[in-house]
XYZ file of C-alpha atoms in Angstrom:
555
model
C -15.334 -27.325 19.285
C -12.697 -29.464 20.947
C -8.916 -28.620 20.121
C -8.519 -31.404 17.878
C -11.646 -29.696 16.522
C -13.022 -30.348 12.971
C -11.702 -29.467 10.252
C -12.992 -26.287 7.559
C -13.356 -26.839 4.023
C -10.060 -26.876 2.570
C -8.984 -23.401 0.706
C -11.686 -21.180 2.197
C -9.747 -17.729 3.429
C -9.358 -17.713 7.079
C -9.802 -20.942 7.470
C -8.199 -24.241 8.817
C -7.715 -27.482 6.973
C -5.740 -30.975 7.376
C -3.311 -31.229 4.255
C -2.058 -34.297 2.840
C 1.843 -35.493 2.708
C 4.618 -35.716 5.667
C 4.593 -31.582 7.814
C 7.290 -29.807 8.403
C 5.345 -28.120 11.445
C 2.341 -28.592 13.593
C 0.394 -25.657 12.200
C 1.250 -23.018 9.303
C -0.560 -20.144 8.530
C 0.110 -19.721 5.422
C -0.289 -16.784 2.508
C -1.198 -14.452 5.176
C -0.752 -10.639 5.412
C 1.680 -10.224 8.365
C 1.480 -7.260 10.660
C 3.745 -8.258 13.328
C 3.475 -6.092 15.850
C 6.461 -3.665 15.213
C 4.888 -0.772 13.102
C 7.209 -1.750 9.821
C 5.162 -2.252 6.505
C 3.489 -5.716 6.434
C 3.621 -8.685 3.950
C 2.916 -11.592 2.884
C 4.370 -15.038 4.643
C 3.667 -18.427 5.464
C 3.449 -18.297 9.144
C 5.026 -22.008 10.697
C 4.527 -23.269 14.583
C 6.228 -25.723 16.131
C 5.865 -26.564 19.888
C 3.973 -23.413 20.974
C 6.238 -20.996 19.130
C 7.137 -19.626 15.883
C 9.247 -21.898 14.303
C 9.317 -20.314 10.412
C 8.502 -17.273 8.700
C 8.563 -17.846 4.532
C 8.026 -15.102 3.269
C 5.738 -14.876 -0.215
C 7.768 -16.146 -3.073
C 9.981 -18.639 -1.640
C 9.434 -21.578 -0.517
C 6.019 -22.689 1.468
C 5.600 -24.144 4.637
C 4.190 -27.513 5.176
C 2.392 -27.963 8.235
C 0.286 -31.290 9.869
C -2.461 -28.310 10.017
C -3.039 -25.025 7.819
C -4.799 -22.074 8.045
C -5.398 -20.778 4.676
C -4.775 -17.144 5.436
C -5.113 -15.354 1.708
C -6.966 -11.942 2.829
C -6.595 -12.140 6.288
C -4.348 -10.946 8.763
C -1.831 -12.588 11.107
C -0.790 -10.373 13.963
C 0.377 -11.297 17.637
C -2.436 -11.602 19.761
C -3.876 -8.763 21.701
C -2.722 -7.332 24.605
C -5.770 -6.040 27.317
C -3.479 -3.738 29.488
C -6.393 -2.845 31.884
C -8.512 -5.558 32.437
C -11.288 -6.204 35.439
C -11.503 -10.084 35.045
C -10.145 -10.531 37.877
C -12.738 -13.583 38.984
C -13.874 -13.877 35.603
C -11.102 -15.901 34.651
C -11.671 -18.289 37.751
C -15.351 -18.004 37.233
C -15.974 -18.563 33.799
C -12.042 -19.868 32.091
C -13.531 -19.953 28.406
C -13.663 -16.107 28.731
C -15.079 -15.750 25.423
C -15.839 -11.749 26.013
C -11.668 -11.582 25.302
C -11.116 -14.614 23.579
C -13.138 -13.306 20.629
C -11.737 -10.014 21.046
C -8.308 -11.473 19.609
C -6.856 -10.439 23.385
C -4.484 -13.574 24.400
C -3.226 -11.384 27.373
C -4.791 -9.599 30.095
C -3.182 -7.144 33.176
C -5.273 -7.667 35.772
C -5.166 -6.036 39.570
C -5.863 -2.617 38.195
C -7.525 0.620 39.898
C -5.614 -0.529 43.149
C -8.424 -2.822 44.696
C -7.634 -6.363 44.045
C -7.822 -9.997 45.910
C -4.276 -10.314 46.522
C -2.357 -9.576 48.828
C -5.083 -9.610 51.661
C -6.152 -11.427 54.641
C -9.705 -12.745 55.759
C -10.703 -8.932 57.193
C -9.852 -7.319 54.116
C -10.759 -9.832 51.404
C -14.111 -9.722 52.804
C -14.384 -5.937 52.464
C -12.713 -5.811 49.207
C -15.347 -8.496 47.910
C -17.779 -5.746 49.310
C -16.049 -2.766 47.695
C -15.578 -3.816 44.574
C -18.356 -5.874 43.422
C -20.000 -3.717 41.135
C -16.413 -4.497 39.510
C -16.441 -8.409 39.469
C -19.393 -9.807 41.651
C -19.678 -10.842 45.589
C -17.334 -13.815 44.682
C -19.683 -15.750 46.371
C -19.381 -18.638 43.383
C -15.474 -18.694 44.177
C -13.257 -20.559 46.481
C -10.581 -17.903 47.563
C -8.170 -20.582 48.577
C -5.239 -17.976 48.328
C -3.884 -14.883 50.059
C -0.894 -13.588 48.246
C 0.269 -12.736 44.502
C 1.928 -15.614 44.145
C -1.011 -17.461 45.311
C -3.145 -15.953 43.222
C -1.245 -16.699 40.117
C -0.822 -20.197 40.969
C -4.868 -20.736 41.273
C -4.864 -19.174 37.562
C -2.244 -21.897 36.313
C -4.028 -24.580 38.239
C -7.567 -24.273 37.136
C -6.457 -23.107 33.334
C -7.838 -20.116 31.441
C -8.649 -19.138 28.221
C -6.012 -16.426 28.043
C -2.621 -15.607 29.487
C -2.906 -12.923 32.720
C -0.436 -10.888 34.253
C -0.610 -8.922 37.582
C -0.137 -5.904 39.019
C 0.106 -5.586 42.871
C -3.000 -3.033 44.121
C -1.954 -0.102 46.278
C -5.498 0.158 47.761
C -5.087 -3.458 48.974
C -1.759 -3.106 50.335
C -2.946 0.163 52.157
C -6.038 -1.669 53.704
C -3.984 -4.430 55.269
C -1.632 -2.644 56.722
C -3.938 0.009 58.140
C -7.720 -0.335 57.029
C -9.790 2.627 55.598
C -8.296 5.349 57.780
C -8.275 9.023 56.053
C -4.892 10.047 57.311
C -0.797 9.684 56.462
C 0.775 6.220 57.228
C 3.054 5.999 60.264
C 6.488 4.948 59.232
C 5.853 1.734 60.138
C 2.651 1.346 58.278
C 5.110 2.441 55.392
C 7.712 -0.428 56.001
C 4.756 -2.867 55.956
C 3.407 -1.617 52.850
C 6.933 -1.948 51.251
C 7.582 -4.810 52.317
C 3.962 -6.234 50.850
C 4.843 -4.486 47.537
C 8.072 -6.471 47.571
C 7.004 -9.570 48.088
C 4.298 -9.064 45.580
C 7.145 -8.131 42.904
C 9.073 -11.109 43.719
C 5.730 -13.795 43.200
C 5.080 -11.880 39.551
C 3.850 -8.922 39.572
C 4.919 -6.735 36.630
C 4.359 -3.756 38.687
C 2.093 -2.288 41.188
C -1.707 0.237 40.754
C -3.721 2.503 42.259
C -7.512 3.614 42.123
C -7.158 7.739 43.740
C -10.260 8.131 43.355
C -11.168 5.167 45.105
C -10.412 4.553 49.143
C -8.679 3.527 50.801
C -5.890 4.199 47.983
C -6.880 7.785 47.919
C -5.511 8.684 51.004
C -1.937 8.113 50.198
C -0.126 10.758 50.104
C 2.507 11.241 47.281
C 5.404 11.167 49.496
C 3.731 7.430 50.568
C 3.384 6.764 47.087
C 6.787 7.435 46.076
C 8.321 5.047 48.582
C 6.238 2.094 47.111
C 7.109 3.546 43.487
C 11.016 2.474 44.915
C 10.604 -0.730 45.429
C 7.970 -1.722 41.986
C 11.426 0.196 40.368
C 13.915 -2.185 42.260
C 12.090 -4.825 40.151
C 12.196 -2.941 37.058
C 8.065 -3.195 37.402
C 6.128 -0.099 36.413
C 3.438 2.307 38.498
C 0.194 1.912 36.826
C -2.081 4.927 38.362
C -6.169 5.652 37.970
C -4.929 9.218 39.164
C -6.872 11.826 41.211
C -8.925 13.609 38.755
C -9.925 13.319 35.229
C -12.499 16.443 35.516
C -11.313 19.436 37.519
C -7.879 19.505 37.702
C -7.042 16.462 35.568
C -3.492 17.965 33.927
C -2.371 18.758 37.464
C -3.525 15.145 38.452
C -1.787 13.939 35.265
C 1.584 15.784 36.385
C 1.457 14.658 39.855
C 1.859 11.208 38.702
C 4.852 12.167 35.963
C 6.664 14.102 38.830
C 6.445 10.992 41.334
C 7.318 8.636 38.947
C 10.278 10.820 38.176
C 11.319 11.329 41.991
C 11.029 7.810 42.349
C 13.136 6.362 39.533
C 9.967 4.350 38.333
C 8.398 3.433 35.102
C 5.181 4.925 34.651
C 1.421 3.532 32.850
C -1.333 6.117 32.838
C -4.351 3.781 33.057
C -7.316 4.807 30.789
C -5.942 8.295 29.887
C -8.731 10.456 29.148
C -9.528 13.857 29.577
C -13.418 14.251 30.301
C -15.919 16.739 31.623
C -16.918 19.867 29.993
C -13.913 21.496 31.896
C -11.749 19.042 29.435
C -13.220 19.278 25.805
C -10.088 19.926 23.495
C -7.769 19.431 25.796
C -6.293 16.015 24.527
C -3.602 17.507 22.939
C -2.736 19.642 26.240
C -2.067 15.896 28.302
C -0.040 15.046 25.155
C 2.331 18.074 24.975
C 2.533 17.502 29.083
C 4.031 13.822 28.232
C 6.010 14.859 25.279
C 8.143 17.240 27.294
C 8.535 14.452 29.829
C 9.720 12.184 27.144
C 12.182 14.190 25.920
C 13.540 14.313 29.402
C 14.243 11.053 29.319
C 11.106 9.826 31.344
C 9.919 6.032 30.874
C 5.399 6.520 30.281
C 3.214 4.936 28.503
C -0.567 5.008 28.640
C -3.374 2.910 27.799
C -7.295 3.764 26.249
C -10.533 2.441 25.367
C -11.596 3.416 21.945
C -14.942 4.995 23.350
C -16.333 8.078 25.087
C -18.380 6.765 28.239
C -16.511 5.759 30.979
C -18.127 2.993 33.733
C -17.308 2.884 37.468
C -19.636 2.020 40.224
C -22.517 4.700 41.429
C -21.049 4.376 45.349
C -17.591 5.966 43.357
C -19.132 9.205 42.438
C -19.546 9.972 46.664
C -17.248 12.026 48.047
C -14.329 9.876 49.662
C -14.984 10.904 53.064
C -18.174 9.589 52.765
C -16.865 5.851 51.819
C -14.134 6.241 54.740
C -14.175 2.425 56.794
C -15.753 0.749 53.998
C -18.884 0.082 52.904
C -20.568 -1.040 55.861
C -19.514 2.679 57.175
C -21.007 4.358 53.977
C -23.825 2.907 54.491
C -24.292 4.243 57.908
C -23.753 7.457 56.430
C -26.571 7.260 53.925
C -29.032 6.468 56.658
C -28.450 9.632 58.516
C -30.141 12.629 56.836
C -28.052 14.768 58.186
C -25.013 13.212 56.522
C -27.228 12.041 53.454
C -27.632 16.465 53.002
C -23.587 17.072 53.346
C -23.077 14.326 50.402
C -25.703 15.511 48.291
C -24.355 19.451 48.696
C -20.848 18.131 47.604
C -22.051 16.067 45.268
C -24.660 18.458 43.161
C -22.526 21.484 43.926
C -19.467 21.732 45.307
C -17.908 18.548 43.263
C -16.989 15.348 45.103
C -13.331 13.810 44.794
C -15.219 10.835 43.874
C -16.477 12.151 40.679
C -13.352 13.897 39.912
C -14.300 17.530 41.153
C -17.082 18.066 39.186
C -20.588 18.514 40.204
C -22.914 15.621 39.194
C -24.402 15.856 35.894
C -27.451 13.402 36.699
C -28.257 12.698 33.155
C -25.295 12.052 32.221
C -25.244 9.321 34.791
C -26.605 5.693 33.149
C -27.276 2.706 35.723
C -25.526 -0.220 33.804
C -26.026 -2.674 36.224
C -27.437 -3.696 39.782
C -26.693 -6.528 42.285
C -30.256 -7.096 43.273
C -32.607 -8.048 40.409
C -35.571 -6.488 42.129
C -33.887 -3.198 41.269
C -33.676 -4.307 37.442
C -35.705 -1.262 36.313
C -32.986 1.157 36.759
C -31.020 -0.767 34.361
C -30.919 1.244 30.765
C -31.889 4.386 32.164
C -29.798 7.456 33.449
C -30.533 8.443 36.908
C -32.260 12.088 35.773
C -35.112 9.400 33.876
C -35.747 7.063 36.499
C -36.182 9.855 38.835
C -38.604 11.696 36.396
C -40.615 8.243 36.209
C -40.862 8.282 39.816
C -41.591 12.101 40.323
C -39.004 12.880 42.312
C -35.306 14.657 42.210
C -32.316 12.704 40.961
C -30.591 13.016 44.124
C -33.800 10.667 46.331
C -33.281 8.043 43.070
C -30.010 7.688 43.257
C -29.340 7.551 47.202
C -32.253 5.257 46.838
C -30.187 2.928 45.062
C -26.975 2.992 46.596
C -28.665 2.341 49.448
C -31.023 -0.607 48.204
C -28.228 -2.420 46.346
C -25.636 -2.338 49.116
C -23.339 0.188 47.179
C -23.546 -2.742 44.197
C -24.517 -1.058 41.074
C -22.133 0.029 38.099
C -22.662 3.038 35.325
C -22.020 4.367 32.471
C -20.569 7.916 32.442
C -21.344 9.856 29.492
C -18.836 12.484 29.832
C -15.992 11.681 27.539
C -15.096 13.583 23.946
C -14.447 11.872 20.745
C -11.781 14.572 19.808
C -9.544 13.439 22.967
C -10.286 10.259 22.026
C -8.498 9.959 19.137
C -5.708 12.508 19.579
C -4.719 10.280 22.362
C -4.919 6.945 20.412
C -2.627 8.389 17.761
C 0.539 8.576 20.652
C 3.885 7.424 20.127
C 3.039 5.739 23.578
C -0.544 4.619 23.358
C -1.277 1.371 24.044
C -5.177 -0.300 24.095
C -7.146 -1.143 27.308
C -10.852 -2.194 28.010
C -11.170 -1.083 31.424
C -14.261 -4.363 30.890
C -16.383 -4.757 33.562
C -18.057 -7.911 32.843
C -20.673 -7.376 35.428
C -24.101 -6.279 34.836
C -27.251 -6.609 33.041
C -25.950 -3.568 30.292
C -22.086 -3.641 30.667
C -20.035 -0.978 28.806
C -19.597 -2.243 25.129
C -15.735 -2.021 25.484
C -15.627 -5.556 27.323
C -16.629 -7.054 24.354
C -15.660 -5.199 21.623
C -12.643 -2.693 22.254
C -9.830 -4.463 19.937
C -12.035 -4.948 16.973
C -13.353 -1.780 17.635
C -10.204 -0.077 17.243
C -9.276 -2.122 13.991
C -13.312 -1.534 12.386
C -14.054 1.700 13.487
C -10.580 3.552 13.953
C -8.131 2.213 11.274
C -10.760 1.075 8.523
C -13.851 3.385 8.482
C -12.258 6.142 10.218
C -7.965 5.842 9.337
C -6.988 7.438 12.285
C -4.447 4.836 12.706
C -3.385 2.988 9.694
C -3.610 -1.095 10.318
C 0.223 -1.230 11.148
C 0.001 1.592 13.982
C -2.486 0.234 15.502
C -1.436 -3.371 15.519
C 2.067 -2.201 16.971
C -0.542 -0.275 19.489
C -1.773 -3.526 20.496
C 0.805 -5.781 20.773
C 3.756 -4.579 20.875
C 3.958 -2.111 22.432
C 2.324 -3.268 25.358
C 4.348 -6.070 25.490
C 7.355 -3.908 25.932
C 6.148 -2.400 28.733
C 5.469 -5.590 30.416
C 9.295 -6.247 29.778
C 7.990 -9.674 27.762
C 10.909 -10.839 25.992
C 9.171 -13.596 23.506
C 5.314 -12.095 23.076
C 3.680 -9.425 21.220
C 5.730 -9.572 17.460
C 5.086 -12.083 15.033
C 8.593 -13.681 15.104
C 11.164 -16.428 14.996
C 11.074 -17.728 18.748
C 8.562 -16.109 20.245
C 5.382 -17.623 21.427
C 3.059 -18.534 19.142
C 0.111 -16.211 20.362
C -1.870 -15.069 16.858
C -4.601 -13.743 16.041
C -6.098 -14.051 11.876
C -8.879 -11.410 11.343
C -10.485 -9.984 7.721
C -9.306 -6.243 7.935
C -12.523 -6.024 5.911
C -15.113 -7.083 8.144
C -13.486 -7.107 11.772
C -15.656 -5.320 13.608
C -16.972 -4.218 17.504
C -20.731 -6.041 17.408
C -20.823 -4.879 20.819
C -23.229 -1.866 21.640
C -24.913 0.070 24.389
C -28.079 -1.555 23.332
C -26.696 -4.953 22.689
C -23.131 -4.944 24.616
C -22.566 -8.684 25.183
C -22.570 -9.195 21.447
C -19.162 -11.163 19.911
C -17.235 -9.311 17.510
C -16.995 -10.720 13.532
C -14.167 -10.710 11.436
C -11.865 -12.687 13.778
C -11.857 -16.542 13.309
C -8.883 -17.628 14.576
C -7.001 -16.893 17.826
C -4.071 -19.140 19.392
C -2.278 -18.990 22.024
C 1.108 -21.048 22.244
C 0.224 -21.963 18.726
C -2.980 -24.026 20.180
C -6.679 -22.339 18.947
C -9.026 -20.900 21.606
C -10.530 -19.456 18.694
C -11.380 -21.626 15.699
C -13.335 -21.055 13.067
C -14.798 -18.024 15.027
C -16.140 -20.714 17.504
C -14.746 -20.891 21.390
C -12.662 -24.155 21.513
C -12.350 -26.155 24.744
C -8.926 -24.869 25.184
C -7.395 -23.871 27.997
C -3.929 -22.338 27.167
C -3.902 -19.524 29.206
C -1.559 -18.926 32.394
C -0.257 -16.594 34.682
C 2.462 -14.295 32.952
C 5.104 -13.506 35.857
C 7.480 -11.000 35.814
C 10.437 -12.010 34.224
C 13.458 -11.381 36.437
């Protein structure tokens, strides 16, 4: 449907119709619930926009709004759009702009650049090995024209081609590390560490909002924390935040958990624990034990927040469960190391027993381990299956299947991880401090269901059928919240001035129609999304809109 679009039959809930007699505004929402994004009770208001913002807010018994367009909104919900604060569409949104995975979602914003590995800053060396490393994660890139090198650059291809969605960028510490000194395992020179500031710096100043890293991923890993700290300075100098993938979630995940709230703390910086789980057997129950751990920080006057998908399984790539010496120089150089036997023996004795760094210092639970996706269709019958049942198909031990693959699809192939526990899960989600991410990898032929359903998942499943949040909590959650710690001064409430990005969804029927079986199903229950007041969702159908742009930090 175009963005003129046609219009719904007048007074149906939820939907949009052309009213007779002179507007006040270009679009009004009216007799709609209002959750706006700030936790307090909601209500019932007439919703007006006016040239991409929020012009009016009549609340129920005065007078109404008059608008050149309405949304009849009796039994729905207006709430600021969604807020994705750990997103992996990094091509996606240059590949495909319509974006519908997040469109339908309700999510108007996205923070891309996440887990440290990203396509900016870098030069031709490294993008090319970045494409390589990461794309179980987005793809070879092969379909896109990288006609940039910087932040700044990047941004400015996003605003140039158009988008469905707004994105906003962090700068990735893996990148930074690779161009100024490649894959090596060892401590940066102090000159390595001046480049690397000065790349974090001039990242900050093009728009970043603050700066990642992926340490279980190389070459990010290798940092040390004193290196870390001194790029923590300079995303502070900008008022940006430190978004970490820390070093553990298994074995040692508190202590990995602390590391990152004492660095933070030594370096003045804000800090965003990305998809804060605690997983592994060594984990179950322990939710509350990461909570208490940030409470005490808190009350110490520390500046977190954290982010989660409203699921158990995690998904990474298979070549991210070896042990990071293995993937030192890149993938070309793990390769090499899977083709020697000897090598191939020392990986699989860290991996099956002594607990690779690269699946969080636990040993490898095989059938816990689900291929998701592969980059070589001939390789398409691993899909759906964990790696302990395609190796019992083939008669052979887990181990041969799954250095078969790595090997086969050039390090390309993404999993699911079935090692999460729903009792974290949602003692997390309730935290002063939570905010929602999909950690979506759109890649795949069975991607994780969260990159298509994890907002309405959190309003069907956790507020309505479950009440772990009530509807206001989690909206606040959402919106926000997150927009706070992205320092945005006119998104994520539904209020006078600020931009006009909504989303209207039936609290009784929104819902995740996303599964394992059937993940790249739409949600329901959402029909109307806009973003600076214009619809990218109408009538639960993807417009031709493209309203998104880059989101730069605001100095």
């Amino acid at each position: 449907m175009g963005e003129g679009g046609t219009s719904a039959l007048d007074g149906a809930a939820g939907e949009l119709h052309h009213p007779k007699g002179e507007p006040d505004m270009d679009l009004v929402i009216r007799e709609a619930t209002v959750v706006d994004g700030t936790g307090g009770p909601a209500y019932k208001a007439d919703v007006g926009i006016e040239d991409g913002r929020i012009a009016g807010i009549a609340r129920e018994g005065g007078e109404r709004l008059g608008g050149a367009r309405v949304i009849e909104g009796d039994g729905h919900v207006v709430a600021p759009g969604f807020i994705d604060m750990h997103a992996h569409s990094d091509l996606a949104v240059l590949r495909d702009p319509s974006h519908e995975a997040k469109a339908a979602q309700g999510v108007t914003l996205e923070v891309l650049g996440q887990d440290g590995l990203s396509y900016a800053p870098v030069d031709d060396a490294t993008r090319e090995a970045i494409r390589s490393a990461i794309t179980g994660w987005n793809g070879d890139g092969g379909d896109i024209d990288f006609d940039w090198s910087t932040v700044g650059g990047y941004l400015d291809r996003i605003d140039r081609q158009g988008t469905a969605l707004n994105a906003a960028y962090l700068i990735p510490q893996g990148s930074v590390r690779m161009l100024a000194m490649g894959w090596a395992d060892r401590p940066a020179t102090g000159d390595e560490v001046a480049h690397m500031k000065r790349l974090v710096a001039e990242g900050m100043e093009q728009g970043a909002v603050g700066m990642s890293s992926g340490l279980t991923y190389t070459p990010g890993m290798y940092a040390s924390d004193s290196e870390l700290t001194e790029l923590c300075r300079v995303v502070a100098a900008y008022d940006g935040y430190y978004c970490p993938h820390h070093r553990s979630y298994g074995a040692g995940a508190l202590e990995a958990y602390e590391e990152m709230v004492t660095l933070t703390h030594e370096a003045g910086c804000a800090l965003h624990l990305a998809h804060a789980t605690m997983n592994f057997g060594v984990n179950k129950g322990k939710g509350p034990d990461l909570l208490a751990l940030l409470d005490r920080a808190l009350a110490g006057g520390a500046d977190i927040s954290l982010d989660t998908y409203p699921y158990t399984p995690g998904c990474t790539t298979l070549a991210a469960m070896l042990p990071s010496w293995a993937n030192e120089g890149g993938p070309e150089a793990a390769l090499a190391r899977l083709a020697d036997p000897v090598t191939t023996a020392r990986i699989r004795q860290v991996m099956e027993v002594e607990g690779a760094d690269g699946c969080h210092g636990v040993p490898i639970e095989w059938d816990a381990i689900e291929i998701s996706g592969v980059s070589d269709p001939s390789l398409a019958e691993y899909v759906g299956r964990t790696v302990a049942a395609s190796a019992a198909l083939r008669g052979e031990e887990p181990f041969t299947t799954a250095h078969r693959l790595l090997v086969e699809d050039r390090l390309g192939s993404t999993i699911l991880q079935h090692v999460g526990h729903e009792e974290n899960v949602q003692a997390i989600m309730r935290h002063r401090v939570h905010t929602g991410g999909s950690d979506g990898i759109l890649q795949g032929d069975k991607p994780h269901p969260r990159a298509y359903g994890t907002f309405p998942q959190y309003l069907g499943r956790y507020v309505r059928e479950l009440g772990v949040l009530s509807l206001e909590e989690c909206v606040a959650h959402l919106t926000g919240r997150a927009a706070a710690r992205l320092r945005l001064k006119d998104r994520g409430l539904v209020r006078e001035g600020y931009r006009a990005d909504l989303v209207v969804f039936d609290p009784e029927t929104v819902a995740a129609g996303s599964t394992f079986e059937k993940p790249r199903t739409l949600p329901t229950g959402i029909p109307h999304v806009l973003i600076d007041g214009r619809p990218v969702i109408e009538d639960g159908a993807r417009t031709d809109v493209l309203a998104g742009r880059a989101v730069r930090r605001e100095p």
